[in-house]
PDB file of C-alpha atoms in Angstrom:
ATOM      1  CA  MET A1266     -48.319  31.767 -14.672  1.00 31.00           C
ATOM      2  CA  THR A1267     -50.514  33.075 -17.457  1.00 32.00           C
ATOM      3  CA  VAL A1268     -53.803  34.615 -16.340  1.00 32.00           C
ATOM      4  CA  ASP A1269     -56.531  34.868 -18.958  1.00 38.00           C
ATOM      5  CA  THR A1270     -59.422  37.278 -18.929  1.00 35.00           C
ATOM      6  CA  VAL A1271     -62.557  36.775 -20.988  1.00 39.00           C
ATOM      7  CA  THR A1272     -63.699  39.570 -23.281  1.00 39.00           C
ATOM      8  CA  ASP A1273     -66.455  39.831 -25.857  1.00 40.00           C
ATOM      9  CA  THR A1274     -63.934  39.069 -28.611  1.00 44.00           C
ATOM     10  CA  ASP A1275     -63.200  35.676 -27.004  1.00 49.00           C
ATOM     11  CA  THR A1276     -66.747  34.315 -27.195  1.00 57.00           C
ATOM     12  CA  ASP A1277     -66.143  32.341 -30.403  1.00 81.00           C
ATOM     13  CA  THR A1278     -62.559  31.303 -29.708  1.00 89.00           C
ATOM     14  CA  LEU A1279     -61.596  27.989 -28.152  1.00 96.00           C
ATOM     15  CA  ARG A1280     -58.628  28.753 -25.932  1.00 96.00           C
ATOM     16  CA  LEU A1281     -56.307  26.115 -24.533  1.00 98.00           C
ATOM     17  CA  ARG A1282     -53.836  26.295 -21.676  1.00 97.00           C
ATOM     18  CA  ARG A1283     -51.562  23.633 -20.271  1.00 97.00           C
ATOM     19  CA  LEU A1284     -51.632  23.386 -16.485  1.00 97.00           C
ATOM     20  CA  GLY A1285     -49.271  21.295 -14.364  1.00 95.00           C
ATOM     21  CA  TRP A1286     -48.401  17.678 -15.283  1.00 97.00           C
ATOM     22  CA  ALA A1287     -51.357  16.358 -17.338  1.00 98.00           C
ATOM     23  CA  GLY A1288     -53.713  19.225 -16.596  1.00 98.00           C
ATOM     24  CA  VAL A1289     -55.351  21.208 -19.389  1.00 98.00           C
ATOM     25  CA  GLU A1290     -57.707  24.194 -19.294  1.00 98.00           C
ATOM     26  CA  ILE A1291     -60.211  24.748 -22.108  1.00 98.00           C
ATOM     27  CA  ARG A1292     -62.202  27.970 -22.397  1.00 96.00           C
ATOM     28  CA  LEU A1293     -64.947  29.013 -24.735  1.00 96.00           C
ATOM     29  CA  GLY A1294     -66.718  32.264 -23.916  1.00 93.00           C
ATOM     30  CA  ARG A1295     -67.757  32.060 -20.270  1.00 92.00           C
ATOM     31  CA  THR A1296     -67.295  28.288 -20.094  1.00 95.00           C
ATOM     32  CA  ARG A1297     -64.152  27.044 -18.362  1.00 96.00           C
ATOM     33  CA  LEU A1298     -63.298  23.341 -18.284  1.00 98.00           C
ATOM     34  CA  LEU A1299     -60.364  21.628 -16.565  1.00 98.00           C
ATOM     35  CA  ILE A1300     -59.164  18.101 -17.357  1.00 98.00           C
ATOM     36  CA  ASP A1301     -56.960  16.182 -14.896  1.00 98.00           C
ATOM     37  CA  ALA A1302     -56.078  19.318 -12.951  1.00 98.00           C
ATOM     38  CA  LEU A1303     -53.435  18.635 -10.291  1.00 97.00           C
ATOM     39  CA  GLU A1304     -52.378  20.770  -7.360  1.00 96.00           C
ATOM     40  CA  ASN A1305     -51.667  18.471  -4.391  1.00 95.00           C
ATOM     41  CA  VAL A1306     -48.551  16.381  -5.011  1.00 95.00           C
ATOM     42  CA  GLU A1307     -47.669  15.294  -1.466  1.00 94.00           C
ATOM     43  CA  PRO A1308     -49.533  11.966  -1.758  1.00 93.00           C
ATOM     44  CA  LEU A1309     -47.505  11.149  -4.880  1.00 95.00           C
ATOM     45  CA  GLU A1310     -44.029  11.659  -3.473  1.00 95.00           C
ATOM     46  CA  PRO A1311     -43.512   8.217  -1.837  1.00 93.00           C
ATOM     47  CA  VAL A1312     -43.730   6.605  -5.295  1.00 93.00           C
ATOM     48  CA  LEU A1313     -43.170   9.286  -7.934  1.00 95.00           C
ATOM     49  CA  GLY A1314     -40.697  11.266  -5.849  1.00 95.00           C
ATOM     50  CA  PRO A1315     -40.786  15.021  -5.211  1.00 95.00           C
ATOM     51  CA  PRO A1316     -41.711  17.168  -8.206  1.00 96.00           C
ATOM     52  CA  LYS A1317     -38.856  18.934  -9.965  1.00 95.00           C
ATOM     53  CA  ARG A1318     -40.680  22.264  -9.597  1.00 94.00           C
ATOM     54  CA  PRO A1319     -43.770  23.609  -7.831  1.00 93.00           C
ATOM     55  CA  LEU A1320     -47.040  23.201  -9.683  1.00 93.00           C
ATOM     56  CA  PRO A1321     -48.977  26.385 -10.409  1.00 91.00           C
ATOM     57  CA  PRO A1322     -52.066  26.867  -8.218  1.00 92.00           C
ATOM     58  CA  VAL A1323     -55.377  26.068  -9.881  1.00 94.00           C
ATOM     59  CA  GLU A1324     -57.963  28.828  -9.819  1.00 92.00           C
ATOM     60  CA  VAL A1325     -61.372  27.613  -8.656  1.00 93.00           C
ATOM     61  CA  SER A1326     -63.771  30.242  -9.933  1.00 92.00           C
ATOM     62  CA  ALA A1327     -67.540  30.039 -10.119  1.00 90.00           C
ATOM     63  CA  GLY A1328     -68.742  28.108 -13.141  1.00 90.00           C
ATOM     64  CA  THR A1329     -65.549  26.081 -13.573  1.00 96.00           C
ATOM     65  CA  HIS A1330     -66.236  22.510 -14.688  1.00 97.00           C
ATOM     66  CA  ALA A1331     -63.909  19.514 -14.503  1.00 98.00           C
ATOM     67  CA  LEU A1332     -63.307  16.120 -16.099  1.00 98.00           C
ATOM     68  CA  ILE A1333     -61.003  13.317 -15.012  1.00 98.00           C
ATOM     69  CA  THR A1334     -59.581  10.560 -17.168  1.00 98.00           C
ATOM     70  CA  HIS A1335     -59.079   8.017 -14.358  1.00 97.00           C
ATOM     71  CA  LEU A1336     -58.505   7.539 -10.646  1.00 95.00           C
ATOM     72  CA  HIS A1337     -54.714   7.523 -10.361  1.00 94.00           C
ATOM     73  CA  PRO A1338     -53.827  10.273  -7.841  1.00 95.00           C
ATOM     74  CA  ASP A1339     -51.673  12.216 -10.310  1.00 96.00           C
ATOM     75  CA  HIS A1340     -54.849  12.696 -12.379  1.00 97.00           C
ATOM     76  CA  TYR A1341     -57.504  12.546  -9.680  1.00 97.00           C
ATOM     77  CA  ASP A1342     -56.670  15.213  -7.101  1.00 97.00           C
ATOM     78  CA  ARG A1343     -59.434  14.487  -4.622  1.00 96.00           C
ATOM     79  CA  GLU A1344     -58.982  17.669  -2.587  1.00 96.00           C
ATOM     80  CA  LEU A1345     -58.959  19.900  -5.650  1.00 96.00           C
ATOM     81  CA  LEU A1346     -61.879  18.093  -7.269  1.00 96.00           C
ATOM     82  CA  THR A1347     -63.921  18.504  -4.093  1.00 95.00           C
ATOM     83  CA  ARG A1348     -63.393  22.254  -4.354  1.00 94.00           C
ATOM     84  CA  LEU A1349     -64.229  22.229  -8.048  1.00 95.00           C
ATOM     85  CA  ALA A1350     -67.447  20.307  -7.382  1.00 93.00           C
ATOM     86  CA  SER A1351     -68.788  23.376  -5.602  1.00 91.00           C
ATOM     87  CA  SER A1352     -68.144  25.585  -8.647  1.00 91.00           C
ATOM     88  CA  GLY A1353     -69.494  23.478 -11.522  1.00 94.00           C
ATOM     89  CA  THR A1354     -70.024  19.948 -12.781  1.00 96.00           C
ATOM     90  CA  ILE A1355     -67.616  17.025 -12.477  1.00 97.00           C
ATOM     91  CA  GLY A1356     -67.577  14.572 -15.377  1.00 98.00           C
ATOM     92  CA  CYS A1357     -66.270  11.018 -15.346  1.00 97.00           C
ATOM     93  CA  HIS A1358     -66.643   7.633 -16.980  1.00 97.00           C
ATOM     94  CA  THR A1359     -69.634   5.696 -15.633  1.00 97.00           C
ATOM     95  CA  SER A1360     -67.434   3.010 -14.098  1.00 95.00           C
ATOM     96  CA  ILE A1361     -65.756   5.327 -11.577  1.00 96.00           C
ATOM     97  CA  ALA A1362     -68.784   7.378 -10.496  1.00 96.00           C
ATOM     98  CA  PRO A1363     -69.315   5.132  -7.414  1.00 96.00           C
ATOM     99  CA  ASP A1364     -65.699   5.758  -6.341  1.00 96.00           C
ATOM    100  CA  LEU A1365     -66.219   9.507  -6.563  1.00 96.00           C
ATOM    101  CA  ALA A1366     -69.490   9.220  -4.661  1.00 97.00           C
ATOM    102  CA  ARG A1367     -67.667   7.390  -1.856  1.00 96.00           C
ATOM    103  CA  ASP A1368     -65.288  10.369  -1.755  1.00 96.00           C
ATOM    104  CA  GLY A1369     -68.255  12.719  -1.429  1.00 96.00           C
ATOM    105  CA  ILE A1370     -68.065  13.998  -5.018  1.00 96.00           C
ATOM    106  CA  GLU A1371     -71.258  14.009  -7.067  1.00 95.00           C
ATOM    107  CA  ALA A1372     -70.314  13.411 -10.690  1.00 96.00           C
ATOM    108  CA  HIS A1373     -72.028  13.317 -14.064  1.00 97.00           C
ATOM    109  CA  PRO A1374     -71.253   9.803 -15.337  1.00 97.00           C
ATOM    110  CA  GLN A1375     -70.946   9.189 -19.067  1.00 98.00           C
ATOM    111  CA  LYS A1376     -70.632   5.940 -20.992  1.00 97.00           C
ATOM    112  CA  LEU A1377     -68.064   5.571 -23.745  1.00 96.00           C
ATOM    113  CA  GLY A1378     -69.239   7.538 -26.759  1.00 97.00           C
ATOM    114  CA  GLU A1379     -71.964   9.375 -24.808  1.00 98.00           C
ATOM    115  CA  SER A1380     -71.812  13.146 -25.287  1.00 98.00           C
ATOM    116  CA  ARG A1381     -72.756  15.888 -22.840  1.00 98.00           C
ATOM    117  CA  ASP A1382     -72.970  19.639 -23.336  1.00 98.00           C
ATOM    118  CA  ILE A1383     -71.196  21.951 -20.912  1.00 97.00           C
ATOM    119  CA  GLY A1384     -72.074  25.474 -21.929  1.00 95.00           C
ATOM    120  CA  ASP A1385     -70.959  25.768 -25.536  1.00 94.00           C
ATOM    121  CA  LEU A1386     -68.630  22.765 -25.228  1.00 97.00           C
ATOM    122  CA  THR A1387     -69.479  19.139 -25.951  1.00 98.00           C
ATOM    123  CA  VAL A1388     -67.525  16.434 -24.107  1.00 98.00           C
ATOM    124  CA  THR A1389     -67.360  12.732 -24.940  1.00 98.00           C
ATOM    125  CA  PRO A1390     -65.355   9.939 -23.259  1.00 98.00           C
ATOM    126  CA  VAL A1391     -63.603   7.539 -25.633  1.00 98.00           C
ATOM    127  CA  THR A1392     -61.404   4.475 -25.301  1.00 96.00           C
ATOM    128  CA  SER A1393     -58.100   4.637 -23.488  1.00 96.00           C
ATOM    129  CA  LEU A1394     -55.863   1.918 -22.094  1.00 95.00           C
ATOM    130  CA  ASP A1395     -54.165   1.817 -18.712  1.00 92.00           C
ATOM    131  CA  TRP A1396     -51.130  -0.343 -17.981  1.00 89.00           C
ATOM    132  CA  ARG A1397     -52.723  -1.608 -14.772  1.00 88.00           C
ATOM    133  CA  GLY A1398     -55.716  -2.988 -16.603  1.00 84.00           C
ATOM    134  CA  SER A1399     -59.241  -2.015 -15.597  1.00 77.00           C
ATOM    135  CA  ASP A1400     -58.488  -0.954 -12.022  1.00 68.00           C
ATOM    136  CA  SER A1401     -58.633   2.708 -13.036  1.00 72.00           C
ATOM    137  CA  HIS A1402     -61.090   2.489 -15.972  1.00 88.00           C
ATOM    138  CA  GLN A1403     -59.167   5.106 -17.894  1.00 96.00           C
ATOM    139  CA  VAL A1404     -60.784   7.117 -20.714  1.00 97.00           C
ATOM    140  CA  ALA A1405     -59.732   9.894 -23.049  1.00 98.00           C
ATOM    141  CA  TRP A1406     -61.909  12.982 -23.464  1.00 98.00           C
ATOM    142  CA  VAL A1407     -62.968  14.536 -26.765  1.00 98.00           C
ATOM    143  CA  VAL A1408     -63.929  18.201 -26.381  1.00 98.00           C
ATOM    144  CA  GLU A1409     -65.579  20.209 -29.167  1.00 97.00           C
ATOM    145  CA  GLY A1410     -66.617  23.819 -29.484  1.00 96.00           C
ATOM    146  CA  ALA A1411     -66.521  26.775 -31.889  1.00 95.00           C
ATOM    147  CA  GLY A1412     -65.548  24.544 -34.792  1.00 94.00           C
ATOM    148  CA  ARG A1413     -62.539  23.114 -32.959  1.00 96.00           C
ATOM    149  CA  ARG A1414     -61.977  19.615 -31.651  1.00 97.00           C
ATOM    150  CA  VAL A1415     -59.324  18.428 -29.180  1.00 98.00           C
ATOM    151  CA  ILE A1416     -58.611  15.190 -27.342  1.00 98.00           C
ATOM    152  CA  HIS A1417     -57.000  14.682 -23.930  1.00 98.00           C
ATOM    153  CA  CYS A1418     -55.435  11.254 -23.556  1.00 98.00           C
ATOM    154  CA  GLY A1419     -54.663  11.072 -19.826  1.00 96.00           C
ATOM    155  CA  ASP A1420     -51.671   8.778 -19.395  1.00 96.00           C
ATOM    156  CA  THR A1421     -52.620   6.093 -21.861  1.00 96.00           C
ATOM    157  CA  MET A1422     -50.295   3.531 -23.333  1.00 96.00           C
ATOM    158  CA  TRP A1423     -50.281   2.513 -26.998  1.00 96.00           C
ATOM    159  CA  HIS A1424     -53.475   0.755 -28.112  1.00 96.00           C
ATOM    160  CA  GLY A1425     -55.344  -0.241 -31.242  1.00 95.00           C
ATOM    161  CA  ASN A1426     -58.319   2.083 -30.856  1.00 97.00           C
ATOM    162  CA  TRP A1427     -56.686   5.240 -32.197  1.00 98.00           C
ATOM    163  CA  TRP A1428     -58.067   4.688 -35.683  1.00 98.00           C
ATOM    164  CA  GLN A1429     -61.601   3.981 -34.450  1.00 98.00           C
ATOM    165  CA  ILE A1430     -61.519   7.168 -32.365  1.00 98.00           C
ATOM    166  CA  ALA A1431     -60.433   9.056 -35.482  1.00 98.00           C
ATOM    167  CA  ARG A1432     -63.229   7.521 -37.531  1.00 98.00           C
ATOM    168  CA  ASP A1433     -65.857   8.263 -34.892  1.00 97.00           C
ATOM    169  CA  HIS A1434     -64.695  11.672 -33.661  1.00 97.00           C
ATOM    170  CA  GLY A1435     -61.748  13.006 -35.668  1.00 96.00           C
ATOM    171  CA  PRO A1436     -59.907  14.746 -37.085  1.00 97.00           C
ATOM    172  CA  PHE A1437     -58.486  16.785 -34.218  1.00 98.00           C
ATOM    173  CA  ASP A1438     -56.955  20.225 -34.008  1.00 97.00           C
ATOM    174  CA  VAL A1439     -54.814  19.311 -30.991  1.00 98.00           C
ATOM    175  CA  ALA A1440     -54.135  15.987 -29.288  1.00 98.00           C
ATOM    176  CA  PHE A1441     -52.866  16.238 -25.700  1.00 98.00           C
ATOM    177  CA  LEU A1442     -50.688  13.172 -25.213  1.00 98.00           C
ATOM    178  CA  PRO A1443     -48.459  11.794 -22.427  1.00 98.00           C
ATOM    179  CA  VAL A1444     -44.870  11.499 -23.587  1.00 98.00           C
ATOM    180  CA  ASN A1445     -42.795  10.351 -20.610  1.00 98.00           C
ATOM    181  CA  GLY A1446     -42.830   6.632 -21.559  1.00 98.00           C
ATOM    182  CA  VAL A1447     -42.363   5.787 -17.915  1.00 97.00           C
ATOM    183  CA  VAL A1448     -40.926   2.475 -16.776  1.00 97.00           C
ATOM    184  CA  ALA A1449     -42.772   1.742 -13.527  1.00 94.00           C
ATOM    185  CA  ARG A1450     -41.913  -0.851 -10.928  1.00 92.00           C
ATOM    186  CA  PHE A1451     -44.769  -0.629  -8.448  1.00 88.00           C
ATOM    187  CA  GLU A1452     -45.269  -3.531  -6.064  1.00 85.00           C
ATOM    188  CA  GLY A1453     -47.283  -6.142  -7.898  1.00 87.00           C
ATOM    189  CA  TYR A1454     -46.905  -4.299 -11.214  1.00 87.00           C
ATOM    190  CA  GLU A1455     -43.187  -4.462 -11.988  1.00 89.00           C
ATOM    191  CA  VAL A1456     -42.330  -4.220 -15.684  1.00 89.00           C
ATOM    192  CA  ASP A1457     -39.288  -3.145 -17.677  1.00 93.00           C
ATOM    193  CA  VAL A1458     -41.083  -1.641 -20.685  1.00 95.00           C
ATOM    194  CA  PRO A1459     -42.749   1.788 -20.998  1.00 96.00           C
ATOM    195  CA  VAL A1460     -46.296   1.874 -19.630  1.00 95.00           C
ATOM    196  CA  THR A1461     -47.253   5.268 -21.037  1.00 97.00           C
ATOM    197  CA  LEU A1462     -46.642   6.624 -24.523  1.00 98.00           C
ATOM    198  CA  THR A1463     -43.042   7.357 -25.448  1.00 98.00           C
ATOM    199  CA  PRO A1464     -42.383  10.564 -27.421  1.00 98.00           C
ATOM    200  CA  GLU A1465     -42.388   8.620 -30.677  1.00 98.00           C
ATOM    201  CA  GLN A1466     -45.527   6.662 -29.816  1.00 98.00           C
ATOM    202  CA  ALA A1467     -47.321   9.882 -28.874  1.00 98.00           C
ATOM    203  CA  VAL A1468     -46.611  11.334 -32.301  1.00 98.00           C
ATOM    204  CA  GLU A1469     -47.768   8.118 -33.968  1.00 98.00           C
ATOM    205  CA  ALA A1470     -50.979   8.315 -31.938  1.00 98.00           C
ATOM    206  CA  ALA A1471     -51.485  11.903 -33.091  1.00 98.00           C
ATOM    207  CA  ALA A1472     -50.984  10.800 -36.688  1.00 98.00           C
ATOM    208  CA  ALA A1473     -53.510   7.979 -36.320  1.00 98.00           C
ATOM    209  CA  LEU A1474     -55.988  10.415 -34.768  1.00 98.00           C
ATOM    210  CA  GLY A1475     -55.640  12.772 -37.719  1.00 98.00           C
ATOM    211  CA  ALA A1476     -54.388  15.550 -35.448  1.00 98.00           C
ATOM    212  CA  SER A1477     -52.579  18.502 -36.975  1.00 97.00           C
ATOM    213  CA  ALA A1478     -50.853  19.331 -33.672  1.00 98.00           C
ATOM    214  CA  ALA A1479     -49.724  17.324 -30.667  1.00 98.00           C
ATOM    215  CA  CYS A1480     -49.187  18.898 -27.247  1.00 98.00           C
ATOM    216  CA  ALA A1481     -46.927  17.027 -24.846  1.00 98.00           C
ATOM    217  CA  ILE A1482     -48.229  16.455 -21.313  1.00 98.00           C
ATOM    218  CA  HIS A1483     -47.306  14.176 -18.404  1.00 98.00           C
ATOM    219  CA  TYR A1484     -43.510  14.599 -18.548  1.00 97.00           C
ATOM    220  CA  GLU A1485     -40.447  16.163 -16.883  1.00 96.00           C
ATOM    221  CA  LEU A1486     -41.960  16.622 -13.446  1.00 97.00           C
ATOM    222  CA  PHE A1487     -41.515  13.261 -11.700  1.00 97.00           C
ATOM    223  CA  ASN A1488     -38.567  10.884 -11.980  1.00 96.00           C
ATOM    224  CA  ASN A1489     -37.827   8.517  -9.111  1.00 96.00           C
ATOM    225  CA  PRO A1490     -35.484   5.642 -10.071  1.00 96.00           C
ATOM    226  CA  PRO A1491     -35.823   2.727  -9.839  1.00 94.00           C
ATOM    227  CA  ILE A1492     -39.564   2.936  -9.077  1.00 95.00           C
ATOM    228  CA  TYR A1493     -40.632   5.525 -11.654  1.00 96.00           C
ATOM    229  CA  VAL A1494     -38.218   6.239 -14.501  1.00 97.00           C
ATOM    230  CA  GLU A1495     -39.136   8.471 -17.419  1.00 97.00           C
ATOM    231  CA  GLN A1496     -37.582   8.456 -20.877  1.00 97.00           C
ATOM    232  CA  PRO A1497     -34.410  10.436 -21.649  1.00 97.00           C
ATOM    233  CA  ASP A1498     -34.251  13.368 -24.073  1.00 97.00           C
ATOM    234  CA  ILE A1499     -38.020  13.660 -24.336  1.00 98.00           C
ATOM    235  CA  THR A1500     -38.392  17.084 -25.926  1.00 98.00           C
ATOM    236  CA  ARG A1501     -35.880  16.521 -28.732  1.00 98.00           C
ATOM    237  CA  ARG A1502     -37.343  13.117 -29.573  1.00 98.00           C
ATOM    238  CA  PHE A1503     -40.878  14.518 -29.566  1.00 98.00           C
ATOM    239  CA  ARG A1504     -39.932  17.396 -31.886  1.00 98.00           C
ATOM    240  CA  ASP A1505     -38.001  15.134 -34.253  1.00 98.00           C
ATOM    241  CA  ALA A1506     -40.811  12.578 -34.468  1.00 98.00           C
ATOM    242  CA  ALA A1507     -43.424  15.285 -35.061  1.00 98.00           C
ATOM    243  CA  LEU A1508     -41.305  16.907 -37.771  1.00 98.00           C
ATOM    244  CA  ALA A1509     -40.956  13.567 -39.545  1.00 98.00           C
ATOM    245  CA  ARG A1510     -44.731  13.117 -39.439  1.00 97.00           C
ATOM    246  CA  GLY A1511     -45.619  16.655 -40.521  1.00 98.00           C
ATOM    247  CA  ILE A1512     -47.344  17.336 -37.197  1.00 98.00           C
ATOM    248  CA  THR A1513     -46.923  20.546 -35.211  1.00 98.00           C
ATOM    249  CA  ALA A1514     -45.261  19.828 -31.851  1.00 98.00           C
ATOM    250  CA  HIS A1515     -46.339  21.941 -28.880  1.00 98.00           C
ATOM    251  CA  LEU A1516     -44.011  21.913 -25.870  1.00 98.00           C
ATOM    252  CA  VAL A1517     -45.417  24.535 -23.537  1.00 96.00           C
ATOM    253  CA  GLY A1518     -44.665  25.305 -19.907  1.00 95.00           C
ATOM    254  CA  ASP A1519     -46.947  25.058 -16.901  1.00 95.00           C
ATOM    255  CA  GLY A1520     -49.699  27.658 -17.099  1.00 95.00           C
ATOM    256  CA  GLU A1521     -48.836  28.685 -20.660  1.00 96.00           C
ATOM    257  CA  ALA A1522     -51.294  28.999 -23.529  1.00 97.00           C
ATOM    258  CA  VAL A1523     -51.256  26.424 -26.302  1.00 97.00           C
ATOM    259  CA  PRO A1524     -50.946  28.202 -29.675  1.00 89.00           C
ATOM    260  CA  PRO A1525     -54.246  28.627 -31.509  1.00 73.00           C
ATOM    261  CA  ALA A1526     -55.281  25.652 -33.596  1.00 56.00           C
ATOM    262  CA  ALA A1527     -56.505  25.605 -37.138  1.00 48.00           C
ATOM    263  CA  THR A1528     -60.141  24.784 -37.789  1.00 41.00           C
ATOM    264  CA  THR A1529     -61.102  21.129 -38.001  1.00 40.00           C
ATOM    265  CA  GLU A1530     -61.756  21.696 -41.710  1.00 41.00           C
ATOM    266  CA  ALA A1531     -58.117  22.724 -42.137  1.00 38.00           C
ATOM    267  CA  VAL A1532     -57.030  19.707 -40.108  1.00 39.00           C
ATOM    268  CA  SER A1533     -59.048  17.433 -42.379  1.00 41.00           C
ATOM    269  CA  ALA A1534     -57.517  18.990 -45.479  1.00 38.00           C
ATOM    270  CA  SER A1535     -54.038  18.657 -44.005  1.00 38.00           C
ATOM    271  CA  ARG A1536     -54.637  15.018 -43.175  1.00 38.00           C
ATOM    272  CA  ASP A1537     -55.909  14.346 -46.715  1.00 40.00           C
ATOM    273  CA  VAL A1538     -52.728  15.838 -48.132  1.00 31.00           C
ATOM    274  CA  ARG A1539     -50.514  13.744 -45.816  1.00 34.00           C
ATOM    275  CA  GLU A1540     -52.401  10.556 -46.657  1.00 40.00           C
ATOM    276  CA  GLY A1541     -52.669  11.309 -50.355  1.00 37.00           C
ATOM    277  CA  ALA A1542     -56.464  11.237 -50.245  1.00 33.00           C
ATOM    278  CA  PRO A1543     -58.485  13.168 -52.814  1.00 31.00           C
ATOM    279  CA  ARG A1544     -59.862  16.486 -51.646  1.00 29.00           C
ATOM    280  CA  ALA A1545     -63.334  17.718 -52.502  1.00 27.00           C
TER     281      ALA A1545
END
């Protein structure tokens, strides 16, 4: 597990680290933000099966803030979030704030498109789409700081709002995207098509978002046929699709740093070149 220390030279650098499953850590100076951090997997095992490897422990240090994309227990670790609530703020979409309050977690609710500053970071929830409809009120999170802009897409499925998100908030340096394209057969929700992004769909989403890099999340940890079946050959397919689209593919291990991103200005220039748009 990579352990980062903050020095004076880091104050203007947005640093990214992939945690377990869909978890991501974002640091800027003394500000530390976690999105969909997961540590407790026991409640998931009856449906998702046992994890293929242990998840790295999540450090809960003073001043650590957290966001969640939705209430599914592989993204909303209630026990961990309760601990994090004592260290910093918890951010969520307005629609699920009452659920967190019932769990004893005081959250900062935000409407779609409403921004909030956390230290030197700015966070904004944007549209996402969950395969189970509105029961989880899923959102994606846009995070900006130090001239960089990233988006965390939870476990969304393909939807038609990618281009609007790009128009309103893009382009992005890194898009964190689920890639396991899981076929789920939960009681009352059985379906034989992928209900999260496949590797190819994730890359297409990154392209629509104007992202120069895509980081795969939400894959190769749980696979429990016939209830929860992820796609085969995920990493090769993700790399091949990204190469075809001219997008940098990041496949990083649990606890590892995501390579530094270019500035959003460079992302914009790169997108203009790919789309054949004139450059100023």
